[in-house]
Structure formats: structure tokens, C-alpha cells
Amino acid sequence: MKAPMRVAVTGAAGQIAYSLLFRVASGDMLGKDQPVILQLLEITPALDALKGVVMELDDCAFPLVAGITMSDKPEEAFKDVDVALLVGARPRGPGMERKDLLEANAAIFSVQGKALNDVASRDVKVLVVGNPANTNALIAQRNAPDLNPANFTAMTRLDHNRALAQLAAKTDAHTTDVKQMIIWGNHSATQYPDISQATVKGQAASGLVARDWYETDFIPTVQQRGAAIIKARGASSAASAGSSAVDHVRDWVLGTPAGDWVSMAIPSDGSYGIEKGLIYSFPVTCKNGRYEIVQGLDIDDFSRERMSVTEQELREERDGVAHLLP
Ligand SMILES: NC(=O)C1=CN([C@@H]2O[C@H](COP(=O)(O)OP(=O)(O)OC[C@H]3O[C@@H](n4cnc5c(N)ncnc54)[C@H](O)[C@@H]3O)[C@@H](O)[C@H]2O)C=CC1
Ligand SMILES: O=C([O-])CC(=O)C(=O)O
């Protein structure tokens, strides 16, 4: 039996966590042979609700759960954690953009970055889900100077999966037939879902769909999918967000399949001319618990323009929270 891994989940009484926790506990994220200790963080008024969630986790009798803790103090919840899923934050409602949440949510991530810096495992892998995810990840990372910046990531895997689903439906294929999708940039309406490298059953996707569909239907549909869910459901995506968080961490820890890649928002190292340090979504492959940006892709003028627009938005978000960036 492997030693348990410690997984912190913030916002553990919220909507996303209500689906995410059960997937983590059942072994979908770290493997069916990997015991987990769940370290759950909530704000004080939500601790009663959290107790109910823990009662349900207990009632599932998951073989891989080696312990569960609850706390309203980040320094307790993050103690020695190997993986930190930073979900807890206010979600947007109808008519809002994700960056409208910056004011409400940014402070959470400076406090949590500091706590991770002080008490988490030195190799902790951090995934920020709470919006605006990229800039919140930047805040957490900059407040954790003793940890490797590369260990702070934000979630664009939901956008990646949405793009797979849209392209698969259009080409009458299954999502597993689609390879080499890319989401560039911010988890926002400026993100650039790029099919220029994608294949469907081994054929170039760009040759299978009309350019007009790609530009006027596919791109805006993926960019606006979060808003469409809010309109339809009256609440922001929860189960699909939880599922994508599982995918993100699983692939980071256990590796990406040969011949394909995934999208992760990570600190830019300057690849593709993107400003160093911004938390920007790139195509990456993962192996041995590390990710690497896919290099050498051709970037045409259409792509370059869109990659720059979303980069510029990330610069503006960063400048808007300068007071939280040590
Ligand atoms: N990156 C992505 O692809 C996606 C991100 N999101 C974002 O995820 C976040 C959570 O969404 P939901 O679970 O639907 O919201 P929710 O409102 O149902 O749950 C959020 C939970 O976080 C808790 N919380 C608030 N401040 C906290 C703090 N300082 N420490 C610990 N917990 C705290 C709240 O008490 C609440 O229980 C939102 O910001 C939402 O916009 C949602 C979908 C996709
Ligand atoms: O749209 C939202 O506010 C929630 C979210 O991030 C998504 O569904 O992509």
C-alpha cells in the first residue's frame, strides 16, 4: 500500500467541491492505488455545511480515504499538503465577467499563498480554480516566495474539454478522437481556443470544418460557454469544473498520454513571446510530475493576434492587483 497523499480542497462546502471531493476520494485524480487524506478548508460560517459533506464522504466508505480534516484556518488545512485545489471563491452571476470577481476574491489568494508558503510540502502542486483563476494563481504564487513558481497553475482544462466536445460534435467524432487541442491565455472570454494543430482521427481538423464555423461559431462558443451554463442553469458550472480539475491534476501527476497534450495555465517562461511570469495557458505535456510547454508550433498572424489580446488582458488584471503582489 502506498503512503497517503495529502490533498487540500478550499471552498469544500461549495458547489464544485460537492462533486470534486467524491471523485478525488474514489481515486479518479491520483490513481486507484493511491490513498488520500482530505484536508478541507471553509470559511467559519460554512463549517456546519461542511460537516454535512464530510458525513456523506464517510457514508461512501471509500477504500482510499485515509483521513479527513476540516478547518477554517489555511495554516491548518494546508499543513504538509502534496496537492492544493484552491476552489473557494465567489462565483459570478448573470451579466458579470470573471474579472469582476477580482476585487471580491483576490485577497483570499494572497492569504492562502502565504499559508502554502509556510506549511505545505515543498513540492506541493497547486491548482487554482476560483475565478479569475489565472490572476488568483499569480497572487498565490507571488505570496509564496519559498515555493517553486512552476508549482502554481490555474485551470483552463474545462475550456480545453469544452473545445474537444464542440469539435467532436461538429466532425461526428468522439472526444477521444480529437488530439492536440490548445487553449491559449486567460480563462476568460479573451481565451483563444486554437484548432490549428488539432487532429480528428488523425486528420487535420482545419481541413474538416469550414473556416467560417471556426471563427464565428467555435471560438465564441468555447469562450462564452461558462456564461451559457450560468444562463441555462442559473448557477456556474460545477460538476464539469470539478471533473476538469480531476483531469488537470491527474495528468500533471500521472502524465499525459503519448501523442497528445493538454492545456494548463502556468507561469510563462517567455515561450511564444508571452511575457514571463504571467499565468498563461499553454499546450503542455506532463511526465514524472512535471509539465513542459510544447515548443516549436507555427503561429500564424490570426493566432498571434488572439494570443496577444488575451496576454494583454492578463497584464491588465495583474496591474489591477499590484498591491497584492509582493
Ligand atoms: N477555472 C474554471 O474553469 C472554473 C472556475 N470556477 C470558479 O470556482 C469558484 C467556486 O465555484 P463554486 O464552487 O460554484 O462556488 P460556491 O459559491 O458554490 O462555493 C464556493 C465556496 O467557497 C467558500 N469560500 C469562500 N471564501 C473562502 C475562503 N477564503 N477560504 C475557503 N473557502 C472559501 C464559500 O464558503 C463556498 O462554500 C468560483 O470562483 C467560480 O467562478 C467555476 C467554474 C469553472
Ligand atoms: O463562467 C464562470 O463564471 C464559471 C467558469 O469559470 C466556467 O464555467 O468556465
Coordinates of C-alpha atoms and ligand atoms in Angstrom, one line a residue:
M1 CA 0.0 0.0 0.0
K2 CA 1.3 3.5 -0.9
A3 CA 1.7 6.2 1.7
P4 CA -1.3 8.5 1.7
M5 CA -1.1 11.9 -0.2
R6 CA -2.5 14.9 1.4
V7 CA -5.0 16.9 -0.7
A8 CA -6.3 20.3 0.4
V9 CA -9.6 21.5 -1.0
T10 CA -10.8 25.0 -0.3
G11 CA -14.4 26.0 -0.7
A12 CA -15.1 22.5 0.3
A13 CA -18.8 23.1 1.1
G14 CA -19.4 24.8 -2.2
Q15 CA -20.9 23.5 -5.5
I16 CA -17.8 22.4 -7.3
A17 CA -16.4 20.7 -4.2
Y18 CA -19.6 18.7 -3.9
S19 CA -18.7 16.8 -7.0
L20 CA -14.9 17.1 -6.9
L21 CA -14.4 15.7 -3.4
F22 CA -16.1 12.4 -4.3
R23 CA -14.1 12.0 -7.4
V24 CA -10.8 12.6 -5.5
A25 CA -11.9 10.3 -2.7
S26 CA -12.7 7.5 -5.2
G27 CA -9.2 7.6 -6.8
D28 CA -10.1 9.3 -10.1
M29 CA -7.4 12.0 -9.5
L30 CA -4.4 10.4 -8.1
G31 CA -4.9 6.7 -9.0
K32 CA -6.9 3.7 -7.8
D33 CA -4.0 2.6 -5.7
Q34 CA -3.3 6.0 -4.0
P35 CA -4.8 6.6 -0.5
V36 CA -5.6 10.2 0.2
I37 CA -6.0 12.4 3.3
L38 CA -8.5 15.2 2.5
Q39 CA -7.8 18.5 4.3
L40 CA -10.8 20.7 3.8
L41 CA -10.9 24.5 4.2
E42 CA -14.0 26.6 4.5
I43 CA -15.0 30.0 6.0
T44 CA -16.3 29.8 9.5
P45 CA -20.0 30.2 8.7
A46 CA -19.8 27.3 6.2
L47 CA -18.3 24.8 8.7
D48 CA -21.7 23.3 9.6
A49 CA -22.5 22.7 5.9
L50 CA -19.0 21.2 5.5
K51 CA -19.7 18.8 8.3
G52 CA -22.7 17.5 6.3
V53 CA -20.4 16.9 3.3
V54 CA -17.9 15.0 5.4
M55 CA -20.8 12.9 6.8
E56 CA -21.6 12.0 3.2
L57 CA -17.9 11.2 2.4
D58 CA -17.8 9.0 5.5
D59 CA -21.0 7.3 4.3
C60 CA -19.4 6.4 0.9
A61 CA -16.9 4.2 2.8
F62 CA -14.3 5.0 0.2
P63 CA -11.4 2.4 0.5
L64 CA -8.8 5.1 -0.5
V65 CA -9.7 7.7 2.1
A66 CA -7.2 7.6 4.9
G67 CA -8.4 10.6 6.8
I68 CA -10.5 13.8 6.6
T69 CA -9.9 17.1 8.4
M70 CA -11.9 20.3 8.4
S71 CA -10.7 23.8 9.3
D72 CA -11.4 27.5 8.8
K73 CA -7.6 28.2 9.1
P74 CA -5.4 27.9 5.9
E75 CA -2.3 27.1 8.0
E76 CA -4.1 24.0 9.3
A77 CA -5.7 22.9 6.1
F78 CA -2.5 23.3 4.1
K79 CA -0.2 21.6 6.5
D80 CA 2.1 19.2 4.6
V81 CA -0.2 19.0 1.6
D82 CA 1.0 17.5 -1.7
V83 CA -1.8 18.9 -3.8
A84 CA -3.9 22.0 -3.1
L85 CA -7.1 22.6 -5.0
L86 CA -8.0 26.3 -4.5
V87 CA -11.6 26.3 -5.4
G88 CA -13.1 28.5 -2.6
A89 CA -14.1 31.9 -4.0
R90 CA -17.2 33.7 -5.0
P91 CA -18.7 32.6 -8.4
R92 CA -20.1 35.1 -10.9
G93 CA -23.7 35.6 -11.7
P94 CA -25.5 36.5 -14.9
G95 CA -24.1 39.6 -16.7
M96 CA -20.7 39.5 -14.9
E97 CA -17.3 38.8 -16.4
R98 CA -14.9 36.7 -14.4
K99 CA -12.6 39.7 -13.8
D100 CA -15.5 41.4 -12.0
L101 CA -14.7 39.0 -9.2
L102 CA -11.1 40.2 -8.8
E103 CA -11.9 42.6 -6.1
A104 CA -14.0 40.1 -4.1
N105 CA -11.6 37.2 -4.5
A106 CA -8.1 38.5 -4.8
A107 CA -7.5 38.9 -1.0
I108 CA -8.3 35.2 -0.5
F109 CA -5.4 34.1 -2.6
S110 CA -2.7 36.3 -1.0
V111 CA -3.6 34.8 2.4
Q112 CA -3.6 31.3 1.0
G113 CA -0.4 31.8 -0.9
K114 CA 1.3 32.8 2.3
A115 CA -0.1 29.9 4.2
L116 CA 1.0 27.4 1.5
N117 CA 4.5 29.0 1.6
D118 CA 4.6 28.4 5.4
V119 CA 3.2 24.9 5.8
A120 CA 2.7 23.0 2.6
S121 CA 5.0 20.3 1.2
R122 CA 7.9 21.9 -0.6
D123 CA 6.7 20.1 -3.8
V124 CA 3.0 21.0 -3.4
K125 CA 1.2 21.1 -6.7
V126 CA -1.3 24.0 -6.6
L127 CA -4.4 24.3 -8.9
V128 CA -6.4 27.5 -8.8
V129 CA -10.0 27.1 -9.9
G130 CA -11.6 30.1 -8.2
N131 CA -12.0 33.0 -10.6
P132 CA -10.4 34.9 -12.1
A133 CA -8.3 31.8 -11.9
N134 CA -5.1 32.9 -13.7
T135 CA -4.7 36.1 -11.8
N136 CA -5.6 34.5 -8.5
A137 CA -2.9 31.9 -9.2
L138 CA -0.4 34.7 -9.8
I139 CA -1.4 36.3 -6.5
A140 CA -0.9 33.0 -4.6
Q141 CA 2.4 32.3 -6.4
R142 CA 3.8 35.7 -5.6
N143 CA 2.9 35.4 -2.0
A144 CA 4.7 32.1 -1.7
P145 CA 8.4 33.1 -2.4
D146 CA 9.9 29.9 -0.9
L147 CA 8.0 27.6 -3.3
N148 CA 8.8 26.8 -6.9
P149 CA 6.7 29.2 -9.0
A150 CA 6.2 26.4 -11.5
N151 CA 4.1 24.6 -8.9
F152 CA 1.3 27.2 -9.2
T153 CA -1.2 26.6 -12.0
A154 CA -4.7 27.7 -13.0
M155 CA -7.4 25.8 -14.7
T156 CA -8.1 26.1 -18.4
R157 CA -8.8 22.3 -18.7
L158 CA -12.5 22.9 -18.7
D159 CA -12.1 25.2 -21.7
H160 CA -9.9 22.5 -23.3
N161 CA -12.5 19.9 -22.7
R162 CA -15.3 22.1 -24.0
A163 CA -13.3 22.7 -27.2
L164 CA -12.8 18.9 -27.6
A165 CA -16.6 18.4 -27.2
Q166 CA -17.5 21.1 -29.7
L167 CA -15.1 19.9 -32.4
A168 CA -16.0 16.3 -31.9
A169 CA -19.7 17.1 -32.2
K170 CA -19.1 19.1 -35.4
T171 CA -17.0 16.4 -37.0
D172 CA -19.2 13.5 -35.9
A173 CA -16.4 12.0 -33.9
H174 CA -15.8 11.2 -30.2
T175 CA -13.9 13.5 -28.0
T176 CA -11.2 10.8 -27.7
D177 CA -10.7 11.1 -31.5
V178 CA -9.6 14.7 -31.1
K179 CA -5.9 15.4 -30.3
Q180 CA -3.7 18.4 -29.9
M181 CA -6.3 21.0 -29.0
I182 CA -4.9 24.2 -27.5
I183 CA -6.3 26.9 -25.2
W184 CA -4.0 29.9 -25.1
G185 CA -4.1 32.6 -22.4
N186 CA -6.7 33.6 -19.8
H187 CA -9.7 31.6 -18.5
S188 CA -11.9 34.4 -19.7
A189 CA -13.8 35.5 -22.8
T190 CA -10.5 36.5 -24.4
Q191 CA -9.0 33.0 -24.3
Y192 CA -8.0 31.6 -27.7
P193 CA -9.2 28.1 -28.4
D194 CA -6.9 27.1 -31.3
I195 CA -7.6 24.1 -33.6
S196 CA -4.6 24.9 -36.0
Q197 CA -2.7 21.9 -34.6
A198 CA -5.7 19.7 -33.8
T199 CA -6.4 16.4 -35.5
V200 CA -9.6 14.3 -35.6
K201 CA -9.0 10.6 -36.2
G202 CA -5.5 11.6 -37.5
Q203 CA -6.7 14.2 -40.0
A204 CA -6.0 17.9 -39.7
A205 CA -9.1 19.5 -38.0
S206 CA -8.7 22.7 -40.1
G207 CA -9.4 20.6 -43.2
L208 CA -12.6 19.1 -41.8
V209 CA -14.5 22.2 -40.7
A210 CA -15.3 25.5 -42.5
R211 CA -13.1 28.4 -41.5
D212 CA -16.2 30.5 -41.0
W213 CA -17.6 28.0 -38.5
Y214 CA -14.3 28.0 -36.7
E215 CA -14.1 31.8 -36.4
T216 CA -17.7 32.8 -35.9
D217 CA -19.1 29.7 -34.0
F218 CA -16.5 27.5 -32.4
I219 CA -14.3 30.2 -30.9
P220 CA -17.1 32.3 -29.4
T221 CA -18.9 29.2 -28.2
V222 CA -15.9 28.0 -26.2
Q223 CA -15.1 31.5 -24.9
Q224 CA -18.7 32.0 -23.8
R225 CA -19.5 28.5 -22.5
G226 CA -19.3 29.5 -18.9
A227 CA -21.8 32.3 -19.4
A228 CA -24.1 30.0 -21.4
I229 CA -24.1 27.5 -18.4
I230 CA -24.9 30.3 -16.0
K231 CA -27.8 31.4 -18.2
A232 CA -29.2 27.8 -18.5
R233 CA -28.6 26.5 -15.0
G234 CA -28.9 29.7 -13.0
A235 CA -25.5 28.9 -11.4
S236 CA -22.0 28.5 -12.7
S237 CA -20.7 25.1 -14.0
A238 CA -19.9 22.9 -11.1
A239 CA -19.7 19.2 -12.0
S240 CA -17.8 19.9 -15.2
A241 CA -15.4 22.2 -13.4
G242 CA -14.8 19.5 -10.8
S243 CA -14.2 16.9 -13.5
S244 CA -11.7 19.1 -15.3
A245 CA -9.8 19.8 -12.0
V246 CA -9.5 16.0 -11.6
D247 CA -8.2 15.8 -15.2
H248 CA -5.7 18.6 -14.7
V249 CA -4.1 17.2 -11.6
R250 CA -4.3 13.6 -12.8
D251 CA -2.4 14.4 -15.9
W252 CA 0.1 16.6 -14.1
V253 CA 0.9 13.9 -11.5
L254 CA 0.5 10.7 -13.6
G255 CA 1.4 12.1 -17.1
T256 CA -0.2 12.9 -20.4
P257 CA -0.8 10.2 -23.0
A258 CA 1.7 9.7 -25.8
G259 CA 1.0 11.7 -28.9
D260 CA -1.3 14.3 -27.2
W261 CA -1.1 17.3 -24.9
V262 CA -3.3 19.2 -22.6
S263 CA -3.8 22.9 -21.8
M264 CA -2.7 24.3 -18.4
A265 CA -2.3 27.9 -17.3
I266 CA 1.2 28.1 -15.9
P267 CA 3.8 30.8 -15.2
S268 CA 5.1 31.8 -18.6
D269 CA 8.8 31.2 -19.2
G270 CA 8.7 33.5 -22.2
S271 CA 7.8 30.8 -24.7
Y272 CA 5.9 32.0 -27.8
G273 CA 6.9 35.6 -26.8
I274 CA 4.4 35.6 -23.9
E275 CA 5.5 37.9 -21.0
K276 CA 7.5 36.0 -18.4
G277 CA 5.7 35.3 -15.2
L278 CA 2.1 35.8 -16.4
I279 CA -0.1 32.8 -15.6
Y280 CA -0.9 31.9 -19.2
S281 CA -2.5 28.8 -20.7
F282 CA -0.1 26.8 -23.0
P283 CA -0.2 23.4 -24.5
V284 CA 1.9 21.1 -22.2
T285 CA 2.9 17.5 -21.9
C286 CA 3.5 16.0 -18.4
K287 CA 5.9 13.4 -17.3
N288 CA 7.2 12.3 -13.8
G289 CA 5.1 15.0 -12.1
R290 CA 6.4 17.9 -14.3
Y291 CA 4.9 19.7 -17.2
E292 CA 6.7 21.1 -20.3
I293 CA 5.4 23.6 -22.8
V294 CA 5.1 22.1 -26.3
Q295 CA 7.7 24.0 -28.3
G296 CA 8.1 24.8 -32.0
L297 CA 4.5 25.2 -33.1
D298 CA 3.9 27.5 -36.0
I299 CA 1.9 30.6 -35.0
D300 CA 0.2 32.4 -37.9
D301 CA -1.0 36.1 -37.8
F302 CA -4.5 35.1 -36.8
S303 CA -3.3 33.2 -33.8
R304 CA -0.7 35.7 -32.9
E305 CA -3.3 38.5 -32.7
R306 CA -5.5 36.4 -30.4
M307 CA -2.7 35.3 -28.2
S308 CA -1.7 38.9 -27.7
V309 CA -5.2 40.1 -26.8
T310 CA -5.6 37.5 -24.0
E311 CA -2.0 38.3 -22.9
Q312 CA -2.8 42.0 -22.7
E313 CA -5.9 41.2 -20.6
L314 CA -3.7 39.2 -18.1
R315 CA -1.3 42.2 -17.9
E316 CA -4.2 44.5 -17.0
E317 CA -5.6 42.1 -14.4
R318 CA -2.1 41.8 -12.9
D319 CA -1.7 45.6 -12.8
G320 CA -5.1 45.8 -11.1
V321 CA -3.9 43.7 -8.2
A322 CA -0.4 45.2 -7.9
H323 CA -1.0 45.9 -4.2
L324 CA -1.3 42.2 -3.5
L325 CA 1.9 41.2 -5.4
P326 CA 4.9 41.4 -3.2
Ligands
LIG1 N1 -11.4 27.8 -13.6 C1 -12.6 27.3 -14.0 O1 -12.7 26.7 -15.1 C2 -13.8 27.5 -13.2 C3 -13.8 28.3 -12.1 N2 -15.0 28.4 -11.3 C4 -14.9 29.2 -10.1 O2 -14.8 28.4 -8.9 C5 -15.2 29.1 -7.8 C6 -16.1 28.3 -6.9 O3 -17.3 28.0 -7.6 P1 -18.5 27.2 -6.8 O4 -18.0 26.1 -6.1 O5 -19.5 27.1 -7.8 O6 -18.9 28.4 -5.8 P2 -19.7 28.2 -4.4 O7 -20.2 29.6 -4.0 O8 -20.8 27.1 -4.5 O9 -18.6 27.7 -3.4 C7 -17.5 28.5 -3.0 C8 -17.2 28.1 -1.6 O10 -16.0 28.7 -1.2 C9 -16.1 29.1 0.1 N3 -15.2 30.2 0.4 C10 -15.3 31.5 0.2 N4 -14.2 32.1 0.7 C11 -13.3 31.2 1.1 C12 -12.1 31.2 1.7 N5 -11.4 32.4 2.0 N6 -11.5 30.0 2.1 C13 -12.1 28.9 1.9 N7 -13.4 28.8 1.4 C14 -13.9 29.9 1.0 C15 -17.6 29.5 0.3 O11 -18.0 29.5 1.6 C16 -18.3 28.5 -0.6 O12 -18.7 27.4 0.2 C17 -15.8 30.4 -8.3 O13 -14.9 31.5 -8.2 C18 -16.1 30.1 -9.7 O14 -16.2 31.2 -10.5 C19 -16.1 27.8 -11.7 C20 -16.2 27.0 -12.8 C21 -15.0 26.8 -13.6
LIG2 O1 -18.2 31.0 -16.1 C1 -18.0 31.1 -14.9 O2 -18.1 32.1 -14.2 C2 -17.6 29.8 -14.3 C3 -16.4 29.3 -15.1 O3 -15.3 29.8 -14.9 C4 -16.7 28.5 -16.2 O4 -17.8 27.8 -16.3 O5 -15.9 28.4 -17.1

